[in-house]
């Protein structure tokens, strides 16, 4: 693909929109230009134009489906009609192993199954009854109640019911007002879930932990990624206190305030929790990326730098050398197949950035990348946060104020060491996606189905990494598509062993002869007026 005239071609694509839509969308699309002195700005985290076919999920999807869903020891009760519970049940997110005789509820779907009569007369009675049944049958230590749209509309007081149940059963019962209409999956749903966890769960446990202890924040164990991280980190000698939340336990989260360092994998979904834990418990957070071989190595070295222990550093180097010698030849084989291929990525709020590292390890060039739910800092770096205006969606979500916890606040690094390290490793910082992209790359926020088709026509990438809603747009265009939300039920893709799985899947997908038997619609049908490529 030639990057010449790319700006004009992008402008022409957007000019096909009616004027009002054009004005909106052009702020969400940019072409990276390295000759600019200032960082390029993009509009993000705003509501999708009604009527446009977007990929974004709802607030309940983010709270129940993404953040709380993977916790295996909590009853997660969907208060609403059965569809919402059903569609967030048994997804690939809920990969969890039962250890010993502990409670693992991942296979269950708990719902109050609201009917029309309940919508008219109120659903509180049903909710109380459902909590009672779940507690009696499963004897959990934690119950989470997640609200769906009608609950907010009819006004059931789920928080009062939760408080009452907590007293009655002597366990943790927390309600989440994550009605779908409140906003999108990410800035809405994750935020509500995470706020609830910091308010009611983290800080209530008393597990004894050692010095080299970590929490892994923003790792949801998709395809088993969290297990690969755990494998590597434990091999080096770290103790994992909690995983937030992939294959995680509410019981472990209760003691998360005890760990020395917070690693942040998906910064979009959880950077504010890192910040709150820093303020409340004095724990530093370190931005890591375990997607990609080089970025995994870098992340491991950065963690070792933080602890600054010669034995730990030596062990880190040994593990890196061992892992590399195991995967080196096979990665090289796939690199030879994939070198020079091109890719476009459109995923949630961090994977579109993280996977650029792994694709680059394999010699793949990135033509376009975008996020569904990101904020400007995910594109441009944390330094732009002070200049971001509060938008409609953030105003909807409670912003918590925390202060130092008199009992649990403690600091690991001296002030001098902190200041020194801050210049060497991403401590309490991430740089955003755009800085790392090549000149002439396209960045699109909230890519929609019309733009997906248009950009696929212009760019003709070999690989399109996205989600279930647009996967088949690419396939119908004869372009291999890989879901980066679910990995198409493959994985893990993180860390060392994961990189090999990814390389194998991508090489298989790209080289299958199937694509040459597909004629893209734009080659068969008369072109839309104004459309660019024939
Ligand atoms: Fe973080 Fe996620 Fe993502 Fe995300 Fe998501 Fe997700 Fe994603 Mo789907 S929390 S931002 S809002 S890594 S659900 S586990 S795969 S879009 S890139
Ligand atoms: C969400 C969830 C989602 C959707 C995945 C997809 C996920 O957006 O609320 O569109 O393929 O990862 O499950 O991002």
Coordinates of C-alpha atoms and ligand atoms in Angstrom, one line a residue:
X1 CA 0.0 0.0 0.0
X2 CA 1.4 3.4 -0.9
X3 CA 0.9 6.0 1.8
X4 CA 1.1 8.8 -0.8
X5 CA -2.0 11.0 -0.9
X6 CA -3.4 9.2 2.0
X7 CA -4.6 12.4 3.7
X8 CA -6.6 13.3 0.5
X9 CA -8.1 9.9 0.3
X10 CA -9.2 9.9 3.9
X11 CA -10.7 13.4 3.4
X12 CA -12.6 12.2 0.4
X13 CA -14.0 9.2 2.3
X14 CA -15.3 11.5 5.0
X15 CA -16.7 14.0 2.5
X16 CA -19.2 11.4 1.5
X17 CA -21.0 12.1 4.8
X18 CA -23.8 14.6 5.2
X19 CA -22.4 17.9 6.5
X20 CA -23.2 17.5 10.2
X21 CA -21.8 14.0 10.3
X22 CA -18.7 15.1 8.4
X23 CA -18.0 17.8 11.0
X24 CA -18.3 15.3 13.8
X25 CA -16.4 12.4 12.2
X26 CA -13.5 14.4 10.9
X27 CA -12.4 15.2 14.4
X28 CA -12.2 11.5 15.2
X29 CA -9.9 10.7 12.3
X30 CA -6.3 11.8 11.7
X31 CA -3.3 10.9 9.6
X32 CA -0.1 10.7 11.5
X33 CA 2.3 13.4 10.4
X34 CA 5.7 13.3 12.0
X35 CA 6.7 16.7 10.6
X36 CA 4.2 18.3 13.0
X37 CA 6.0 19.9 16.0
X38 CA 3.1 19.4 18.4
X39 CA 1.4 16.1 19.2
X40 CA -1.7 15.6 17.0
X41 CA -5.0 15.7 18.8
X42 CA -8.0 13.5 18.3
X43 CA -11.5 13.7 19.6
X44 CA -12.4 10.6 21.7
X45 CA -14.8 9.4 24.4
X46 CA -17.8 11.1 23.0
X47 CA -21.2 9.6 22.2
X48 CA -21.7 7.9 18.8
X49 CA -23.9 9.7 16.3
X50 CA -27.3 8.0 16.5
X51 CA -28.0 5.9 13.5
X52 CA -24.4 5.1 12.8
X53 CA -23.5 1.4 13.0
X54 CA -20.9 1.3 15.8
X55 CA -19.2 -1.6 17.5
X56 CA -19.4 -0.2 21.0
X57 CA -21.0 -2.3 23.8
X58 CA -23.3 -0.9 26.6
X59 CA -22.5 0.0 30.2
X60 CA -23.9 -3.2 31.7
X61 CA -21.7 -5.2 29.2
X62 CA -18.6 -3.4 30.5
X63 CA -19.5 -3.8 34.2
X64 CA -20.9 -7.3 34.3
X65 CA -19.5 -8.7 31.1
X66 CA -16.0 -7.4 31.2
X67 CA -14.9 -6.4 34.7
X68 CA -16.9 -8.3 37.3
X69 CA -17.7 -11.4 35.1
X70 CA -14.3 -13.1 35.4
X71 CA -14.3 -13.2 39.2
X72 CA -14.9 -16.8 40.0
X73 CA -15.9 -16.8 43.6
X74 CA -18.7 -14.1 43.5
X75 CA -22.4 -14.5 42.7
X76 CA -22.9 -12.0 40.0
X77 CA -26.6 -11.4 39.8
X78 CA -28.1 -9.7 36.8
X79 CA -31.2 -7.8 37.9
X80 CA -33.2 -7.5 34.7
X81 CA -34.9 -9.4 31.9
X82 CA -33.1 -12.7 31.1
X83 CA -31.6 -11.7 27.8
X84 CA -28.9 -9.5 29.5
X85 CA -27.8 -12.3 31.8
X86 CA -27.9 -14.9 29.0
X87 CA -25.8 -12.9 26.6
X88 CA -23.1 -12.3 29.2
X89 CA -23.0 -15.9 30.4
X90 CA -20.4 -18.4 29.5
X91 CA -18.4 -16.2 27.2
X92 CA -14.7 -16.8 26.5
X93 CA -13.9 -14.2 29.2
X94 CA -14.8 -16.6 32.0
X95 CA -11.7 -18.7 31.8
X96 CA -11.0 -19.8 35.3
X97 CA -9.4 -22.7 37.1
X98 CA -10.8 -24.1 40.3
X99 CA -8.1 -24.4 42.9
X100 CA -8.8 -27.1 45.5
X101 CA -12.3 -27.1 46.9
X102 CA -12.9 -23.3 46.6
X103 CA -16.1 -21.9 45.2
X104 CA -16.1 -21.4 41.4
X105 CA -19.3 -20.0 40.0
X106 CA -18.1 -19.1 36.5
X107 CA -20.4 -21.7 34.9
X108 CA -23.5 -20.2 36.4
X109 CA -25.8 -17.4 35.2
X110 CA -27.7 -15.7 38.0
X111 CA -30.6 -13.4 37.0
X112 CA -33.8 -12.2 38.5
X113 CA -35.5 -12.8 35.1
X114 CA -37.7 -9.7 35.3
X115 CA -41.1 -10.0 33.5
X116 CA -43.5 -7.3 32.3
X117 CA -45.4 -7.4 35.6
X118 CA -42.2 -6.7 37.5
X119 CA -41.5 -3.8 35.3
X120 CA -44.9 -2.3 36.1
X121 CA -45.0 -3.2 39.9
X122 CA -41.3 -3.1 40.7
X123 CA -38.6 -5.8 40.9
X124 CA -37.3 -5.4 44.4
X125 CA -39.2 -8.4 45.8
X126 CA -37.7 -10.6 43.2
X127 CA -34.2 -9.3 43.8
X128 CA -34.4 -10.0 47.6
X129 CA -35.7 -13.5 46.8
X130 CA -32.9 -14.1 44.3
X131 CA -30.2 -13.0 46.7
X132 CA -31.7 -15.3 49.4
X133 CA -31.7 -18.3 47.1
X134 CA -28.2 -17.7 45.8
X135 CA -26.8 -17.3 49.3
X136 CA -28.6 -20.4 50.6
X137 CA -27.6 -22.6 47.8
X138 CA -24.0 -21.5 47.1
X139 CA -22.9 -19.9 50.3
X140 CA -20.7 -17.2 48.6
X141 CA -18.7 -14.6 50.5
X142 CA -19.5 -12.0 47.9
X143 CA -22.6 -11.1 45.9
X144 CA -22.6 -8.5 43.2
X145 CA -25.9 -7.1 41.8
X146 CA -25.7 -5.6 38.3
X147 CA -28.6 -3.4 37.1
X148 CA -29.9 -3.5 33.5
X149 CA -31.8 -0.7 31.7
X150 CA -35.3 -1.3 33.0
X151 CA -34.1 -1.3 36.6
X152 CA -32.9 2.3 36.3
X153 CA -36.1 3.3 34.6
X154 CA -38.5 1.8 37.2
X155 CA -36.2 3.0 40.1
X156 CA -35.6 -0.2 42.1
X157 CA -33.4 0.7 45.0
X158 CA -30.7 -1.9 44.5
X159 CA -28.2 -0.3 46.8
X160 CA -30.6 -0.3 49.8
X161 CA -31.4 -4.0 49.1
X162 CA -27.7 -4.7 48.9
X163 CA -27.0 -3.0 52.3
X164 CA -29.8 -4.8 53.9
X165 CA -28.7 -8.2 52.5
X166 CA -25.1 -7.6 53.6
X167 CA -26.4 -7.2 57.2
X168 CA -28.8 -10.1 57.0
X169 CA -26.3 -12.6 55.6
X170 CA -23.0 -11.3 57.0
X171 CA -21.3 -11.3 53.6
X172 CA -20.3 -8.6 51.1
X173 CA -23.2 -7.5 48.9
X174 CA -22.5 -4.7 46.5
X175 CA -24.9 -3.2 43.9
X176 CA -23.7 -1.6 40.6
X177 CA -26.0 0.9 38.8
X178 CA -24.7 -0.1 35.4
X179 CA -27.8 0.3 33.4
X180 CA -26.9 -0.2 29.7
X181 CA -28.1 3.2 28.6
X182 CA -25.8 5.0 31.1
X183 CA -22.9 5.0 28.6
X184 CA -20.6 2.7 26.7
X185 CA -19.0 -0.4 28.0
X186 CA -15.6 1.1 28.8
X187 CA -15.9 4.7 30.2
X188 CA -19.3 3.8 31.7
X189 CA -19.4 0.1 32.8
X190 CA -15.8 -0.5 33.7
X191 CA -15.7 2.7 35.7
X192 CA -18.8 1.8 37.7
X193 CA -17.4 -1.7 38.4
X194 CA -14.0 -0.6 39.4
X195 CA -15.3 2.2 41.6
X196 CA -17.4 -0.4 43.4
X197 CA -14.4 -2.7 43.9
X198 CA -12.3 0.1 45.3
X199 CA -15.1 1.4 47.6
X200 CA -16.3 -2.0 49.0
X201 CA -13.7 -4.8 48.3
X202 CA -10.1 -3.7 48.0
X203 CA -8.7 -2.9 51.5
X204 CA -10.9 -5.2 53.4
X205 CA -8.6 -8.3 53.5
X206 CA -5.7 -9.2 55.6
X207 CA -3.6 -11.7 53.7
X208 CA 0.1 -11.6 54.6
X209 CA 2.2 -10.9 51.5
X210 CA 6.0 -10.7 50.8
X211 CA 8.2 -8.0 49.4
X212 CA 8.2 -9.1 45.7
X213 CA 4.4 -9.0 45.5
X214 CA 2.3 -7.7 42.6
X215 CA -1.2 -7.0 41.6
X216 CA -2.0 -7.4 37.9
X217 CA -4.5 -4.8 37.0
X218 CA -6.4 -4.6 33.7
X219 CA -5.8 -8.2 32.7
X220 CA -9.0 -10.1 31.9
X221 CA -7.4 -13.5 31.0
X222 CA -8.8 -13.5 27.5
X223 CA -7.7 -16.8 25.8
X224 CA -5.7 -17.5 29.0
X225 CA -3.4 -14.4 28.7
X226 CA -3.4 -14.0 32.5
X227 CA -2.1 -17.5 33.0
X228 CA 0.8 -16.8 30.7
X229 CA 1.7 -13.7 32.6
X230 CA 1.4 -15.6 35.9
X231 CA 3.6 -18.3 34.6
X232 CA 6.4 -15.9 33.6
X233 CA 6.2 -13.8 36.7
X234 CA 6.1 -16.7 39.1
X235 CA 9.1 -18.3 37.3
X236 CA 11.1 -15.2 38.1
X237 CA 9.9 -15.3 41.7
X238 CA 7.1 -12.8 42.1
X239 CA 4.1 -13.3 44.2
X240 CA 0.8 -12.5 42.5
X241 CA -1.6 -11.1 45.2
X242 CA -4.5 -10.5 42.9
X243 CA -5.5 -10.4 39.3
X244 CA -8.0 -7.7 38.4
X245 CA -10.0 -9.5 37.2
X246 CA -9.1 -12.3 34.8
X247 CA -9.5 -15.7 36.6
X248 CA -9.5 -13.5 39.7
X249 CA -11.2 -13.9 43.1
X250 CA -13.0 -11.2 45.1
X251 CA -11.3 -12.8 48.1
X252 CA -7.9 -12.0 46.7
X253 CA -8.9 -8.5 45.7
X254 CA -9.8 -7.8 49.3
X255 CA -6.0 -7.9 50.1
X256 CA -4.8 -6.1 46.9
X257 CA -3.7 -3.1 49.0
X258 CA -1.0 -5.3 50.5
X259 CA 1.0 -5.8 47.3
X260 CA 4.2 -3.8 46.7
X261 CA 3.6 -2.8 43.1
X262 CA 0.6 -2.6 40.7
X263 CA 1.2 -3.6 37.1
X264 CA -1.2 -2.1 34.7
X265 CA -1.8 -4.0 31.5
X266 CA -4.9 -2.4 30.1
X267 CA -4.4 1.2 31.2
X268 CA -7.7 2.4 29.6
X269 CA -9.9 0.3 31.8
X270 CA -8.0 0.8 35.1
X271 CA -5.6 3.7 35.2
X272 CA -7.8 5.6 37.6
X273 CA -7.8 2.6 40.0
X274 CA -4.0 2.6 39.8
X275 CA -4.1 6.3 40.7
X276 CA -6.5 5.8 43.6
X277 CA -4.5 3.0 45.1
X278 CA -1.4 5.2 44.8
X279 CA -3.1 7.9 46.8
X280 CA -4.9 5.6 49.2
X281 CA -2.2 2.9 49.9
X282 CA 1.0 4.5 48.5
X283 CA 1.4 1.7 45.9
X284 CA 3.1 2.8 42.7
X285 CA 1.8 1.6 39.3
X286 CA 3.9 0.6 36.4
X287 CA 2.5 0.5 32.9
X288 CA 3.4 -2.9 31.3
X289 CA 2.6 -4.5 28.0
X290 CA 2.8 -8.3 27.8
X291 CA 1.6 -8.4 24.2
X292 CA 4.7 -8.8 22.0
X293 CA 8.0 -10.5 22.7
X294 CA 10.1 -7.3 22.8
X295 CA 7.5 -5.5 24.9
X296 CA 7.2 -8.5 27.3
X297 CA 11.0 -8.4 27.8
X298 CA 10.9 -4.6 28.3
X299 CA 8.1 -4.9 30.9
X300 CA 10.0 -7.7 32.8
X301 CA 13.2 -5.6 32.9
X302 CA 11.2 -2.5 34.1
X303 CA 9.6 -4.5 36.9
X304 CA 13.1 -5.7 37.9
X305 CA 14.4 -2.1 37.9
X306 CA 11.6 -1.1 40.2
X307 CA 12.6 -3.7 42.8
X308 CA 16.4 -3.1 42.2
X309 CA 17.6 -6.4 43.6
X310 CA 20.6 -8.1 41.9
X311 CA 19.3 -11.6 42.3
X312 CA 15.9 -10.7 40.9
X313 CA 17.5 -9.0 38.0
X314 CA 19.7 -12.0 37.3
X315 CA 16.7 -14.3 37.4
X316 CA 14.8 -12.0 35.1
X317 CA 17.6 -12.2 32.5
X318 CA 17.8 -15.9 32.9
X319 CA 14.0 -16.4 32.3
X320 CA 14.2 -14.1 29.3
X321 CA 17.1 -16.0 27.8
X322 CA 15.4 -19.4 28.4
X323 CA 12.1 -18.3 27.0
X324 CA 13.7 -16.7 23.9
X325 CA 15.8 -19.8 23.2
X326 CA 12.5 -21.8 23.2
X327 CA 10.5 -19.6 21.0
X328 CA 13.2 -18.0 18.8
X329 CA 13.3 -20.4 15.9
X330 CA 9.6 -20.8 15.6
X331 CA 9.0 -17.0 15.7
X332 CA 11.6 -16.6 13.0
X333 CA 9.8 -19.2 10.8
X334 CA 6.5 -17.2 11.1
X335 CA 8.3 -13.9 10.7
X336 CA 9.5 -15.1 7.3
X337 CA 6.0 -15.8 6.3
X338 CA 4.5 -12.6 7.6
X339 CA 7.3 -10.0 6.9
X340 CA 6.0 -7.2 4.8
X341 CA 2.3 -7.9 5.3
X342 CA 0.1 -5.1 6.4
X343 CA -2.6 -4.7 9.1
X344 CA -5.4 -2.5 10.3
X345 CA -6.5 -2.7 13.9
X346 CA -9.7 -1.5 15.6
X347 CA -10.3 -2.7 19.2
X348 CA -11.5 -1.4 22.5
X349 CA -9.2 0.8 24.5
X350 CA -5.7 -0.7 24.6
X351 CA -5.3 -3.7 22.3
X352 CA -5.2 -1.7 19.1
X353 CA -1.9 -0.3 20.6
X354 CA -0.6 -3.3 22.4
X355 CA -0.9 -5.6 19.4
X356 CA 1.1 -3.2 17.2
X357 CA 4.1 -4.4 19.2
X358 CA 3.5 -8.1 18.5
X359 CA 2.7 -7.5 14.8
X360 CA 5.9 -5.4 14.5
X361 CA 7.9 -8.3 16.1
X362 CA 6.6 -10.3 13.1
X363 CA 7.5 -7.7 10.5
X364 CA 3.9 -6.6 9.9
X365 CA 3.3 -3.0 9.0
X366 CA 0.4 -1.1 10.6
X367 CA -1.7 1.0 8.3
X368 CA -4.6 2.0 10.5
X369 CA -5.4 1.7 14.2
X370 CA -8.3 2.9 16.3
X371 CA -10.1 2.5 19.6
X372 CA -13.8 2.1 20.4
X373 CA -13.7 3.5 23.9
X374 CA -10.5 5.2 24.5
X375 CA -9.9 8.7 25.9
X376 CA -7.5 11.2 24.4
X377 CA -4.7 10.1 26.7
X378 CA -4.8 6.6 25.3
X379 CA -4.0 8.1 21.9
X380 CA -1.8 11.1 22.9
X381 CA -0.3 10.2 26.3
X382 CA -1.1 10.9 29.9
X383 CA 0.4 14.4 29.7
X384 CA -2.8 15.6 27.9
X385 CA -5.1 14.7 30.8
X386 CA -5.3 18.2 32.2
X387 CA -6.5 19.5 28.9
X388 CA -9.3 17.0 28.4
X389 CA -12.8 18.5 29.0
X390 CA -15.3 16.5 31.0
X391 CA -17.7 15.0 28.5
X392 CA -21.3 13.9 28.8
X393 CA -20.4 10.3 29.6
X394 CA -17.9 11.1 32.4
X395 CA -20.4 13.4 34.0
X396 CA -22.7 10.3 34.3
X397 CA -20.2 8.3 36.3
X398 CA -19.3 8.9 40.0
X399 CA -15.8 10.3 40.4
X400 CA -14.3 9.1 43.7
X401 CA -12.2 11.2 46.0
X402 CA -9.8 9.1 48.0
X403 CA -7.2 10.0 50.6
X404 CA -4.3 8.2 52.3
X405 CA -5.5 5.3 54.4
X406 CA -4.1 5.9 57.9
X407 CA -3.7 2.1 58.6
X408 CA -2.5 0.8 55.2
X409 CA -0.6 3.7 53.5
X410 CA 3.1 2.9 52.9
X411 CA 5.7 3.9 50.4
X412 CA 8.2 1.5 48.8
X413 CA 10.5 3.9 47.0
X414 CA 12.4 6.8 48.5
X415 CA 11.5 10.1 46.9
X416 CA 14.9 10.4 45.2
X417 CA 14.6 6.9 43.8
X418 CA 11.1 7.5 42.6
X419 CA 12.1 10.7 40.8
X420 CA 15.1 8.9 39.2
X421 CA 13.1 5.9 38.1
X422 CA 10.3 8.0 36.6
X423 CA 12.8 9.0 33.9
X424 CA 13.7 5.4 33.2
X425 CA 10.5 3.4 33.3
X426 CA 6.8 4.2 32.8
X427 CA 6.0 4.7 36.5
X428 CA 2.5 6.1 36.8
X429 CA 2.6 6.9 33.1
X430 CA 1.8 5.7 29.6
X431 CA 2.7 7.4 26.4
X432 CA -0.3 6.7 24.2
X433 CA -0.6 5.1 20.8
X434 CA 0.0 7.8 18.3
X435 CA 3.7 8.6 19.2
X436 CA 4.7 5.1 18.2
X437 CA 3.0 5.0 14.9
X438 CA 4.7 5.6 11.5
X439 CA 4.2 8.7 9.4
X440 CA 1.1 8.3 7.1
X441 CA -0.7 5.9 9.5
X442 CA -4.4 6.5 9.9
X443 CA -5.8 6.8 13.4
X444 CA -9.6 6.5 13.8
X445 CA -11.7 6.8 16.9
X446 CA -15.0 4.9 17.1
X447 CA -14.6 3.5 13.6
X448 CA -18.1 2.6 12.2
X449 CA -19.2 0.0 9.6
X450 CA -19.3 2.5 6.7
X451 CA -15.7 3.7 7.4
X452 CA -14.6 0.1 7.9
X453 CA -15.6 -0.8 4.4
X454 CA -14.2 2.4 2.9
X455 CA -10.8 2.0 4.6
X456 CA -10.6 -1.6 3.7
X457 CA -11.1 -0.6 0.1
X458 CA -8.4 2.1 0.2
X459 CA -5.8 0.2 2.3
X460 CA -6.4 -3.4 1.3
X461 CA -4.6 -4.7 4.4
X462 CA -3.7 -8.4 4.6
X463 CA -5.0 -8.5 8.2
X464 CA -7.9 -6.8 9.9
X465 CA -7.9 -7.1 13.7
X466 CA -11.2 -6.3 15.2
X467 CA -14.3 -7.8 16.9
X468 CA -17.3 -9.9 16.2
X469 CA -19.5 -7.1 14.8
X470 CA -17.2 -6.3 11.9
X471 CA -15.3 -9.5 11.4
X472 CA -17.4 -10.6 8.5
X473 CA -17.3 -7.2 6.7
X474 CA -13.6 -8.0 6.2
X475 CA -14.2 -11.6 5.3
X476 CA -16.7 -10.6 2.6
X477 CA -14.1 -8.3 1.3
X478 CA -11.6 -11.2 1.0
X479 CA -9.5 -9.9 3.9
X480 CA -8.4 -12.2 6.8
X481 CA -9.8 -11.0 10.1
X482 CA -8.7 -11.9 13.6
X483 CA -10.8 -11.0 16.6
X484 CA -8.7 -9.4 19.2
X485 CA -11.4 -9.4 21.9
X486 CA -12.0 -13.1 21.9
X487 CA -9.1 -14.4 19.8
X488 CA -11.6 -16.4 17.9
X489 CA -11.5 -18.9 20.8
X490 CA -7.7 -19.3 20.4
X491 CA -5.0 -18.0 22.7
X492 CA -3.2 -17.2 24.9
X493 CA -1.5 -14.5 22.8
X494 CA 0.3 -12.7 25.7
X495 CA 3.9 -13.2 26.8
X496 CA 6.4 -15.6 25.1
X497 CA 4.3 -18.7 24.5
X498 CA 1.3 -16.5 23.5
X499 CA 3.4 -14.8 20.8
X500 CA 3.9 -18.1 19.1
X501 CA 0.2 -18.9 19.2
X502 CA -0.6 -15.5 17.7
X503 CA 2.1 -15.8 15.0
X504 CA 0.8 -19.3 14.0
X505 CA -2.9 -18.2 13.9
X506 CA -2.0 -15.1 11.8
X507 CA 0.2 -17.0 9.4
X508 CA -2.5 -19.6 8.9
X509 CA -5.2 -17.0 8.4
X510 CA -3.2 -14.9 5.9
X511 CA -1.9 -17.8 3.8
X512 CA -5.1 -19.7 3.5
X513 CA -6.1 -19.8 -0.2
X514 CA -9.7 -19.0 0.7
X515 CA -9.3 -15.2 0.3
X516 CA -8.6 -15.4 -3.4
X517 CA -12.0 -17.1 -4.0
X518 CA -13.8 -14.1 -2.5
X519 CA -14.9 -11.2 -4.7
X520 CA -15.4 -8.1 -2.6
X521 CA -18.8 -6.5 -3.0
X522 CA -17.3 -3.4 -4.5
X523 CA -15.9 -5.4 -7.4
X524 CA -19.4 -7.0 -8.1
X525 CA -21.9 -4.2 -7.5
X526 CA -22.1 -0.8 -9.1
X527 CA -20.1 1.7 -7.0
X528 CA -21.9 4.1 -4.7
X529 CA -21.7 7.6 -6.0
X530 CA -18.7 9.3 -4.7
X531 CA -17.0 6.1 -3.5
X532 CA -13.3 6.0 -4.1
X533 CA -12.1 2.7 -5.2
X534 CA -13.5 0.5 -8.0
Ligands
LIG1 FE1 -9.1 -3.0 28.2 FE2 -10.2 -5.1 27.8 FE3 -9.4 -3.5 25.9 FE4 -11.4 -2.8 27.4 FE5 -13.2 -4.0 25.8 FE6 -12.0 -6.3 26.3 FE7 -11.2 -4.8 24.3 MO1 -13.5 -6.0 24.2 S1 -10.9 -3.7 29.2 S2 -9.8 -1.6 26.7 S3 -13.4 -2.2 26.8 S4 -8.3 -4.7 27.1 S5 -14.0 -5.8 26.3 S6 -10.9 -7.2 27.9 S7 -11.4 -6.9 24.4 S8 -13.0 -3.9 23.7 S9 -9.3 -3.7 23.8
LIG2 C1 -18.0 -4.8 24.9 C2 -17.5 -6.2 25.0 C3 -16.6 -6.6 23.9 C4 -17.3 -6.9 22.6 C5 -16.5 -7.8 21.7 C6 -16.7 -7.7 20.2 C7 -15.8 -7.8 24.3 O1 -17.7 -4.0 24.0 O2 -18.8 -4.4 25.7 O3 -17.3 -6.7 19.7 O4 -16.2 -8.6 19.5 O5 -14.6 -7.9 24.3 O6 -16.5 -8.8 24.7 O7 -15.6 -5.6 23.6

